[in-house]
Each structure stands twice: as C-alpha cells, then as structure tokens.
Coordinates of C-alpha atoms and ligand atoms in Angstrom, one line a residue:
M9 CA -25.0 12.9 -4.7
S10 CA -21.6 11.8 -4.8
K11 CA -21.2 8.8 -2.4
K12 CA -18.5 9.8 0.6
V13 CA -15.6 7.5 1.2
L14 CA -13.2 7.2 4.5
V15 CA -10.2 6.7 3.3
T16 CA -8.0 5.8 6.6
G17 CA -4.4 6.7 6.5
G18 CA -5.3 8.6 4.0
T19 CA -2.2 11.3 4.3
G20 CA 0.0 8.5 4.1
Y21 CA 1.9 7.3 0.7
I22 CA -0.7 4.9 -1.0
G23 CA -3.6 6.6 1.1
S24 CA -3.1 10.4 -0.6
H25 CA -2.7 8.3 -4.4
T26 CA -6.2 6.8 -3.7
I27 CA -7.6 9.7 -2.4
I28 CA -7.0 11.9 -5.9
D29 CA -8.3 8.6 -7.7
L30 CA -11.8 8.6 -6.2
I31 CA -12.4 12.2 -6.4
E32 CA -11.3 11.8 -10.9
N33 CA -13.8 8.8 -10.2
G34 CA -16.6 10.9 -8.6
F35 CA -16.2 10.0 -5.1
T36 CA -15.9 12.4 -2.2
P37 CA -13.5 10.8 0.1
I38 CA -12.9 12.0 3.9
S39 CA -9.5 11.2 5.2
V40 CA -8.4 10.6 8.7
D41 CA -4.7 9.8 10.0
N42 CA -3.3 10.1 13.1
G43 CA 0.3 11.3 11.8
V44 CA 2.2 8.7 13.0
N45 CA 3.9 8.3 9.7
S46 CA 2.8 11.3 7.7
M47 CA 1.9 14.7 7.5
A48 CA -1.7 16.5 6.9
S49 CA 0.0 19.1 4.7
I50 CA 0.4 16.3 1.7
L51 CA -3.1 17.1 1.8
D52 CA -2.3 20.6 0.3
Q53 CA -0.5 18.9 -2.4
V54 CA -3.7 16.5 -3.6
S55 CA -5.8 20.0 -3.4
S56 CA -2.9 21.4 -5.7
I57 CA -4.1 18.5 -8.4
T58 CA -7.7 18.1 -7.8
G59 CA -8.7 21.6 -7.2
I60 CA -10.2 19.5 -4.0
T61 CA -9.7 20.4 -0.4
V62 CA -10.3 16.9 1.1
E63 CA -12.1 17.1 4.7
H64 CA -9.4 15.4 6.8
Y65 CA -9.9 14.1 10.8
N66 CA -6.5 13.4 12.8
I67 CA -7.7 11.0 14.8
D68 CA -5.9 8.0 16.4
L69 CA -8.3 4.9 15.1
C70 CA -7.9 2.8 18.3
D71 CA -9.9 5.4 19.4
F72 CA -13.5 4.1 19.2
A73 CA -15.4 7.0 20.4
K74 CA -13.3 9.5 18.5
T75 CA -13.7 7.7 15.1
E76 CA -17.5 7.0 15.9
Q77 CA -17.9 10.8 15.5
I78 CA -16.9 10.8 12.1
F79 CA -19.6 7.8 10.9
K80 CA -22.1 10.1 12.8
E81 CA -20.7 13.3 11.0
H82 CA -21.3 11.7 7.7
E83 CA -22.7 9.0 6.0
I84 CA -20.1 6.7 4.5
T85 CA -20.9 4.1 1.5
G86 CA -17.2 2.8 1.9
V87 CA -14.3 2.3 3.6
I88 CA -10.7 2.0 2.4
H89 CA -8.8 0.9 5.8
F90 CA -4.7 1.7 5.0
A91 CA -4.2 2.7 8.1
A92 CA -1.4 0.9 9.8
L93 CA 2.2 0.9 10.6
K94 CA 4.2 -1.0 8.1
A95 CA 8.0 -1.0 9.0
V96 CA 8.7 -4.7 9.3
G97 CA 12.3 -4.5 10.7
E98 CA 10.3 -2.2 13.7
S99 CA 8.0 -4.4 14.1
V100 CA 10.3 -7.4 14.9
E101 CA 11.8 -4.9 17.7
Q102 CA 8.1 -4.0 18.6
P103 CA 5.5 -6.2 18.2
L104 CA 3.2 -5.8 20.6
R105 CA 3.6 -2.1 19.1
Y106 CA 2.4 -3.2 16.1
F107 CA -0.4 -5.8 16.9
K108 CA -1.7 -2.8 19.0
N109 CA -1.7 -0.3 16.3
N110 CA -2.7 -2.5 13.5
I111 CA -5.5 -4.8 15.0
D112 CA -7.0 -2.5 17.5
S113 CA -7.6 0.4 14.4
L114 CA -9.2 -2.6 12.3
L115 CA -11.7 -3.6 14.9
T116 CA -12.6 -0.5 15.0
V117 CA -13.1 1.0 12.1
L118 CA -14.6 -2.9 11.1
E119 CA -17.0 -2.4 13.8
L120 CA -18.4 1.1 12.9
S121 CA -18.4 -0.1 9.3
Q122 CA -21.1 -2.4 10.5
K123 CA -22.6 -0.6 13.0
Y124 CA -22.8 2.3 10.3
Q125 CA -24.4 0.2 7.1
V126 CA -21.1 1.1 5.5
K127 CA -21.6 -1.0 2.0
A128 CA -17.9 -1.7 1.0
F129 CA -15.0 -2.3 3.1
I130 CA -11.4 -2.6 1.4
F131 CA -8.3 -3.6 3.1
S132 CA -5.0 -3.0 2.3
S133 CA -3.2 -6.7 2.9
S134 CA 0.4 -7.1 1.4
C135 CA 2.3 -9.8 -0.6
T136 CA 4.0 -10.9 2.8
V137 CA 0.9 -13.0 4.1
Y138 CA 2.4 -15.6 1.4
G139 CA 5.6 -15.8 3.4
D140 CA 8.8 -17.5 2.1
V141 CA 7.0 -18.9 -1.5
L142 CA 8.6 -21.8 -3.1
S143 CA 7.7 -20.2 -6.7
S144 CA 6.0 -17.5 -8.5
P145 CA 4.0 -16.2 -10.2
V146 CA 1.5 -16.5 -6.7
T147 CA -1.9 -16.7 -7.4
E148 CA -4.8 -15.5 -4.7
E149 CA -4.7 -19.3 -4.0
T150 CA -1.2 -19.8 -3.2
P151 CA -0.8 -21.1 0.2
M152 CA 0.3 -19.0 2.7
Q153 CA 3.5 -20.2 4.6
E154 CA 4.4 -18.9 8.2
A155 CA 4.8 -15.0 8.3
A156 CA 8.3 -13.6 8.5
S157 CA 7.4 -10.6 11.0
P158 CA 5.0 -9.5 13.1
Y159 CA 4.1 -6.8 10.5
G160 CA 3.2 -9.9 8.3
R161 CA 1.7 -11.4 11.1
T162 CA -1.0 -8.9 11.5
K163 CA -1.9 -8.1 7.6
Q164 CA -2.5 -12.6 8.1
I165 CA -4.3 -11.6 11.3
G166 CA -6.6 -8.7 9.7
E167 CA -7.6 -10.8 6.7
Q168 CA -8.7 -13.5 8.5
I169 CA -10.9 -11.3 11.0
I170 CA -12.5 -9.8 8.1
S171 CA -13.5 -13.0 6.7
D172 CA -14.8 -14.3 9.7
T173 CA -16.6 -11.0 11.3
L174 CA -18.5 -10.9 7.6
A175 CA -18.5 -14.5 7.0
H176 CA -22.8 -14.9 7.6
Q177 CA -23.9 -11.6 6.8
N178 CA -24.5 -10.1 3.3
K179 CA -24.5 -6.6 4.0
L180 CA -21.1 -5.2 4.2
K181 CA -19.2 -6.8 1.3
A182 CA -15.1 -6.7 1.8
V183 CA -12.1 -6.9 -0.6
L184 CA -8.6 -7.8 0.5
L185 CA -5.8 -6.3 -1.4
R186 CA -2.4 -7.7 -1.6
Y187 CA 0.1 -5.1 -3.0
F188 CA 3.2 -6.9 -4.3
N189 CA 5.9 -3.5 -4.2
P190 CA 4.4 -0.4 -4.3
A191 CA 6.6 2.4 -5.8
G192 CA 7.1 5.6 -7.6
A193 CA 4.8 8.8 -7.1
H194 CA 2.3 10.9 -9.1
T195 CA 3.0 12.1 -12.3
S196 CA 2.1 15.5 -11.9
G197 CA 5.2 15.6 -9.5
L198 CA 3.3 17.2 -6.8
L199 CA 2.7 14.3 -4.8
G200 CA 5.4 11.1 -3.7
E201 CA 6.2 9.0 -0.3
A202 CA 6.9 11.4 2.6
P203 CA 7.3 9.4 5.6
S204 CA 8.1 10.9 8.8
T205 CA 10.3 7.5 9.6
P206 CA 13.6 6.6 7.5
A207 CA 12.4 4.8 4.6
A208 CA 13.9 1.3 4.4
N209 CA 12.2 0.0 1.0
L210 CA 14.6 0.0 -2.0
V211 CA 13.3 2.5 -4.4
P212 CA 13.4 5.7 -1.9
V213 CA 16.5 4.3 -0.9
I214 CA 17.6 4.9 -4.4
T215 CA 16.2 8.2 -4.9
E216 CA 17.7 9.4 -1.2
T217 CA 21.1 7.8 -2.2
A218 CA 20.8 9.4 -5.8
I219 CA 20.1 13.7 -4.4
G220 CA 23.0 13.1 -1.8
K221 CA 20.8 12.4 1.5
R222 CA 22.5 8.9 2.1
E223 CA 26.4 8.6 1.0
S224 CA 25.7 5.0 -0.2
M225 CA 23.2 2.4 -0.5
S226 CA 23.6 -1.6 -0.1
I227 CA 22.4 -4.3 -2.4
F228 CA 21.5 -6.7 -0.1
G229 CA 22.9 -9.8 -1.3
T230 CA 24.1 -11.1 -4.9
D231 CA 24.4 -14.9 -4.2
Y232 CA 21.0 -15.4 -4.7
D233 CA 19.7 -18.3 -7.3
T234 CA 18.3 -15.7 -9.7
R235 CA 19.6 -14.5 -13.2
D236 CA 21.8 -11.7 -11.3
G237 CA 22.1 -13.0 -8.1
S238 CA 19.8 -10.4 -6.6
C239 CA 16.6 -10.6 -4.9
I240 CA 13.4 -10.3 -7.5
R241 CA 10.7 -7.8 -6.6
D242 CA 7.6 -7.2 -8.4
Y243 CA 7.3 -3.4 -8.1
I244 CA 3.8 -1.6 -9.3
H245 CA 3.4 2.0 -9.7
V246 CA 1.2 3.9 -6.8
M247 CA -1.2 5.2 -9.2
D248 CA -2.0 2.1 -11.0
L249 CA -2.1 0.6 -7.3
A250 CA -4.5 3.4 -6.1
H251 CA -6.8 2.7 -9.2
A252 CA -7.6 -0.9 -8.3
H253 CA -8.9 0.6 -5.1
T254 CA -11.4 2.5 -7.2
L255 CA -12.0 -0.5 -9.1
A256 CA -12.8 -2.7 -6.2
L257 CA -14.9 -0.3 -4.7
Q258 CA -16.8 0.0 -7.8
H259 CA -17.1 -3.6 -8.3
I260 CA -19.1 -4.1 -5.0
L261 CA -21.2 -1.1 -5.0
S262 CA -22.3 -2.1 -8.2
G263 CA -23.7 -5.3 -6.8
K264 CA -21.1 -7.8 -8.7
Q265 CA -19.2 -9.4 -5.8
D266 CA -21.4 -12.1 -4.9
Q267 CA -19.4 -13.7 -1.2
P268 CA -18.8 -11.4 1.3
V269 CA -15.2 -11.3 1.1
D270 CA -12.8 -11.5 -2.3
I271 CA -9.0 -11.2 -2.8
Y272 CA -6.9 -10.0 -4.9
N273 CA -3.2 -10.1 -5.8
L274 CA -2.0 -6.4 -7.0
G275 CA 1.7 -6.6 -8.7
I276 CA 2.2 -6.0 -12.9
G277 CA 3.1 -9.8 -13.1
Q278 CA 7.2 -9.3 -13.4
G279 CA 9.6 -9.7 -11.4
A280 CA 12.2 -7.2 -11.7
T281 CA 15.7 -7.9 -9.5
V282 CA 17.9 -5.2 -7.2
L283 CA 20.3 -4.9 -9.9
E284 CA 17.6 -4.0 -12.6
V285 CA 16.0 -1.7 -10.5
I286 CA 19.2 0.2 -10.3
K287 CA 20.0 0.1 -13.9
A288 CA 16.6 1.3 -14.6
F289 CA 17.2 4.3 -12.0
E290 CA 20.3 4.8 -14.2
E291 CA 19.2 4.4 -17.4
T292 CA 16.2 6.6 -16.9
T293 CA 17.8 9.4 -15.0
Q294 CA 21.4 9.4 -16.2
I295 CA 22.7 9.7 -12.4
K296 CA 25.4 7.1 -11.4
L297 CA 24.3 5.6 -7.9
N298 CA 27.0 5.3 -5.5
Y299 CA 26.2 1.2 -4.1
Q300 CA 28.0 -1.5 -3.2
I301 CA 27.5 -5.2 -2.6
A302 CA 26.5 -6.2 1.3
P303 CA 25.5 -9.6 2.8
R304 CA 21.8 -10.5 2.4
R305 CA 19.2 -8.9 4.5
P306 CA 17.6 -11.3 7.8
G307 CA 14.2 -12.0 6.8
D308 CA 14.5 -11.5 2.6
I309 CA 12.9 -14.2 0.9
M310 CA 14.3 -14.7 -2.9
A311 CA 11.4 -14.0 -5.0
I312 CA 8.1 -12.8 -5.2
F313 CA 6.0 -12.0 -7.9
A314 CA 2.2 -11.9 -9.0
N315 CA -0.3 -13.4 -11.3
Y316 CA -2.7 -10.7 -11.5
D317 CA -5.1 -12.5 -13.5
K318 CA -8.1 -12.2 -11.5
A319 CA -7.8 -8.4 -10.6
K320 CA -8.0 -8.0 -14.6
E321 CA -11.0 -9.9 -15.3
K322 CA -13.2 -9.5 -12.4
L323 CA -11.9 -5.3 -11.6
G324 CA -10.9 -4.6 -15.3
W325 CA -7.8 -3.5 -13.6
N326 CA -4.8 -3.3 -16.0
P327 CA -1.8 -1.7 -14.3
K328 CA -0.3 0.5 -17.2
Y329 CA 3.5 2.1 -15.8
K330 CA 6.7 0.3 -16.0
I331 CA 9.7 0.1 -13.7
Q332 CA 11.0 2.9 -15.8
D333 CA 8.2 5.3 -14.9
I334 CA 8.3 4.4 -11.2
M335 CA 12.0 5.3 -11.2
R336 CA 11.3 8.9 -13.3
T337 CA 8.4 9.9 -10.9
A338 CA 10.2 8.6 -7.9
W339 CA 13.5 10.5 -9.0
V340 CA 10.9 14.2 -9.8
W341 CA 9.3 13.7 -6.2
E342 CA 12.5 13.4 -4.5
Q343 CA 13.8 16.5 -6.1
K344 CA 10.6 18.6 -5.1
R345 CA 9.8 16.7 -1.9
T346 CA 13.6 18.0 -0.8
K347 CA 12.3 21.6 -1.8
L348 CA 9.5 21.3 0.4
Ligands
NAD420 P1 2.1 4.7 5.3 O1 2.8 4.7 6.2 O2 2.5 5.9 3.8 O3 0.6 5.3 5.2 C1 -0.1 4.6 6.4 C2 -0.7 5.6 7.1 O4 -1.7 5.3 8.4 C3 0.1 6.5 7.7 O5 0.0 8.1 7.4 C4 0.2 6.8 9.1 O6 0.4 8.0 10.3 C5 -1.7 6.3 9.6 N1 -1.6 5.4 10.6 C6 -1.1 4.6 11.6 N2 -1.5 3.9 12.8 C7 -2.7 4.7 12.6 C8 -3.6 5.1 13.7 N3 -3.6 4.0 14.9 N4 -4.6 6.0 13.2 C9 -4.9 6.4 12.2 N5 -3.8 7.1 11.4 C10 -2.9 5.7 11.6 O7 1.9 3.6 4.4 P2 1.9 3.1 3.1 O8 2.7 2.7 2.4 O9 0.7 4.1 2.2 O10 0.6 1.6 3.5 C11 -0.5 1.5 3.2 C12 -1.1 0.6 3.7 O11 -0.6 -0.4 2.7 C13 -0.4 -0.1 5.1 O12 -1.8 -1.0 5.4 C14 0.3 -1.0 5.1 O13 0.6 -1.9 5.9 C15 0.1 -1.3 3.3 N6 1.0 -1.8 2.8 C16 2.2 -1.3 2.0 C17 2.7 -1.7 1.2 C18 3.9 -0.7 1.0 O14 4.9 -1.4 0.4 N7 4.0 0.7 0.9 C19 3.1 -2.6 0.9 C20 2.0 -3.7 1.2 C21 1.0 -3.3 2.1
WQD421 C1 13.0 -5.0 -2.4 C2 14.1 -5.7 -2.6 C3 15.8 -6.2 -0.7 C4 16.6 -1.7 0.6 C5 8.9 -4.8 2.3 C6 7.9 -5.7 3.0 C7 6.5 -6.3 2.4 C8 5.7 -5.0 1.8 C9 6.8 -4.3 0.6 C10 4.4 -4.0 3.1 C11 14.9 -6.7 -1.3 C12 16.3 -5.0 -1.6 C13 16.1 -2.8 -0.1 C14 18.1 -1.9 0.3 C15 18.4 -3.6 -1.0 N1 5.2 -4.2 2.3 N2 17.2 -3.9 -1.3 N3 18.9 -2.1 -0.8 O1 11.2 -6.4 1.6 O2 10.4 -6.9 -0.8 O3 9.1 -6.0 0.9 O4 8.1 -4.4 1.3 O5 3.6 -4.7 3.4 O6 5.7 -6.8 3.2 O7 8.6 -7.0 3.4 O8 10.4 -4.3 0.0 O9 11.5 -2.5 -1.0 O10 12.4 -3.2 1.7 O11 13.5 -4.5 -0.6 O12 19.2 -4.0 -1.7 O13 18.3 -0.6 1.0 O14 15.3 -4.5 -2.1 O15 16.7 -6.8 0.0 O16 15.4 -7.9 -2.2 P1 10.2 -6.4 0.4 P2 12.1 -3.7 -0.2

C-alpha cells in the first residue's frame, strides 16, 4: 500500500511542488495548511498535473487537538514540515507572532509524530541559519553565526528542538534541509508561487515588474565587494528542491540513516549576482526590465552559496535546473497566474 506522507504547508510554494514529486514517486501525500499565505485552490493545479485529488485539511497547526485528528484518521509514515511564516522583514516587526507560529506549530507536529510512531520527519530549514558567513561555499559544518532576524532564529531554534527531542531515541528519524534561494516554477506552467502576502524575493519581484504589477524594481546595492558589486546568492529551482524531500524521505525509510538527525544543504553550488539574475531574465524572455540601483537593504549579507556534496553523495541528489530554467518557468507561471 502506498505510504501516507503528511505535508504541512501543503498549499504553499515548496509544499505544493513537493506534493507532486511525492505522487510521482508513489507516495500518498496529505496536505494541511491554514491558508495564512496560500489558497487551497492551488491543489486544483496539482490535480491537473498529476490527475490525483489530494486530501487537504484547513487547520492551524498551533491547534494541537485539531492537528491530532489528522493523525487519528491516517496512518502517517512520514511528515514533511513546511508550514511556517517566512517573511524576514515582517518577522522583525512582529517577532512574537513568528516565534509563536513557527515554534508552536513545530512542537505540535513533532510531538504528534512521536506519539503516532511516524518514521521520518523532514524539516524546512534555511541557509539563513548560517547568518553572515565569512566565506562560501558553506558546508553543513560551517559554524552558525547570530541569526539576522527573528525568522532566522525560528529556524535555528527549530533545528535545535528537533535535535534535542530525537537525540536519545531511534524510532523517529529526522532530516533538516537547509534551502538556499528557492525560485522558479513547475515546468508544466500550471503551478508556481502564489503567496497571499506581497512578494519580497528577487525572482517574483522581477516577474511582477516584467508583467507590470510593479512599475520598476530596485537592485539593493551595487557597492559590495563582488564581481559586479551586487549580492551573490545560490538560486535553486523549486522542482530540484522538491525532489530532495522525496529522496530524504526514501533515505530514512530504507534504513540508510544511522543517526537520529542529519542535515543537508540544498543549493546548486553556484552563486549568481543580482545583476546576473536580471541579465538571465532579460536574455531568456527578451524582455527589458525597468530597474534602478538603490541603497543596500538592511540585513542583507554580501554573498552565500552552498557546498551540496553531502546531499549528492548520501541522498543521490543531482539538481538539474539552471538559472535560465528558473527564469523561464517563473515567467511562464507569472503570466498564467495573472489570468487565474
Ligand atoms: P509558503 O508561505 O509558500 O508556504 C508555507 C505555508 O505554511 C503557507 O501556505 C502557509 O499558509 C502555511 N502555514 C504557515 N503557518 C501555518 C500554521 N500555523 N498552520 C498551518 N499552515 C501554516 O512558503 P514556502 O516558500 O513554501 O516555504 C516553505 C518552508 O520553507 C517554510 O518553512 C520556509 O520558512 C522554508 N524556507 C523557504 C525559503 C524560501 O525562500 N521560499 C527558503 C528557505 C526556507
Ligand atoms: C536575493 C538578493 C537582495 C529583492 C531570503 C531570506 C532567506 C531565505 C531566502 C527563507 C539579495 C536582492 C531582492 C529586490 C534586490 N528564506 N534583491 N531587489 O534575502 O537572499 O533570502 O529568502 O528561509 O532566509 O532572507 O533572498 O530573494 O530577498 O534576495 O536587489 O527587490 O536579491 O538584496 O541580494 P535573500 P531575496
């Protein structure tokens, strides 16, 4: 029988793409989301792509009793915990909301995973846990610095909670996945990022500018000590990222993980500057972007990109999409989304 996987934040950006990858790899995903930053109707797009109707619960994961109901109704083998608030700037303005939501929901899902003998727990962490690194590429061993925001701290604390909780047992195994900069959309053109709150990340800002939702966009700083003066990041296509979750799950379920908790970086190992990303968009789409140079954005670090050798060796993960694929799919999705 197909194994059931609870996907929290299942109607969100990365969660919805992962649901498709899970289906394509023989799992039965069950989605839960409270809709704070997504809409359940995105699962219609998932259904158009896969031909499968995914069971979905509209529940706030901070509500223990309601969440427990899902575990009572289904025999869950694995949990992929995406659900969280993720806007860095907002977390600075509303730290308590971020700590309450991101930590409470994690505690609920982790406790229930133990109680209902789930075997595998995958946690969405972030390269933000490394803080302002001195050099790149970063490995999983690179020491963490002070988190630059309350959001970042919820990820550092979340990792710590999972590690402490699972340290002295061997029933539930966890993987912490540190994503670098997820971007792009499903290659079908039917699914992509559709947040309820305004986008602040570079790639959606670019596509929203190109389609005219924004008059122009800003490049935050061209006076950094990089090859063209703008910041360097490691942009990873959302479908490559989604597949890493399936691989991590399979790795645990096939008994290949010895220790209770393991950690993997997920980036493509190549940094791109903001100006290079814009150039890739303009070349891929033949659209000229309206942008201006603006001052540095507070809290931004100059450069960070991943060493992902560990995910490659242990999980067999080989990201296949490049920055041009990210731009092409993001642009196709932006045009589709505008018509939905
Ligand atoms: P997203 O906002 O699209 O998805 C998160 C989903 O969680 C949303 O649909 C939201 O409605 C839901 N949610 C939030 N709090 C909830 C709660 N209490 N109960 C139920 N549902 C709740 O974000 P995403 O980009 O898909 O990110 C998924 C995960 O990956 C998050 O944990 C995020 O912090 C992490 N992450 C994202 C990025 C990125 O740049 N997108 C980078 C690194 C890590
Ligand atoms: C990328 C680059 C900006 C918008 C954030 C979180 C991080 C992780 C990924 C969750 C930077 C520049 C951006 C714009 C610009 N999320 N930029 N103009 O800041 O690397 O990471 O998302 O865990 O925790 O901090 O991503 O897409 O916001 O910015 O010039 O309008 O693009 O300065 O150099 P960031 P981003």
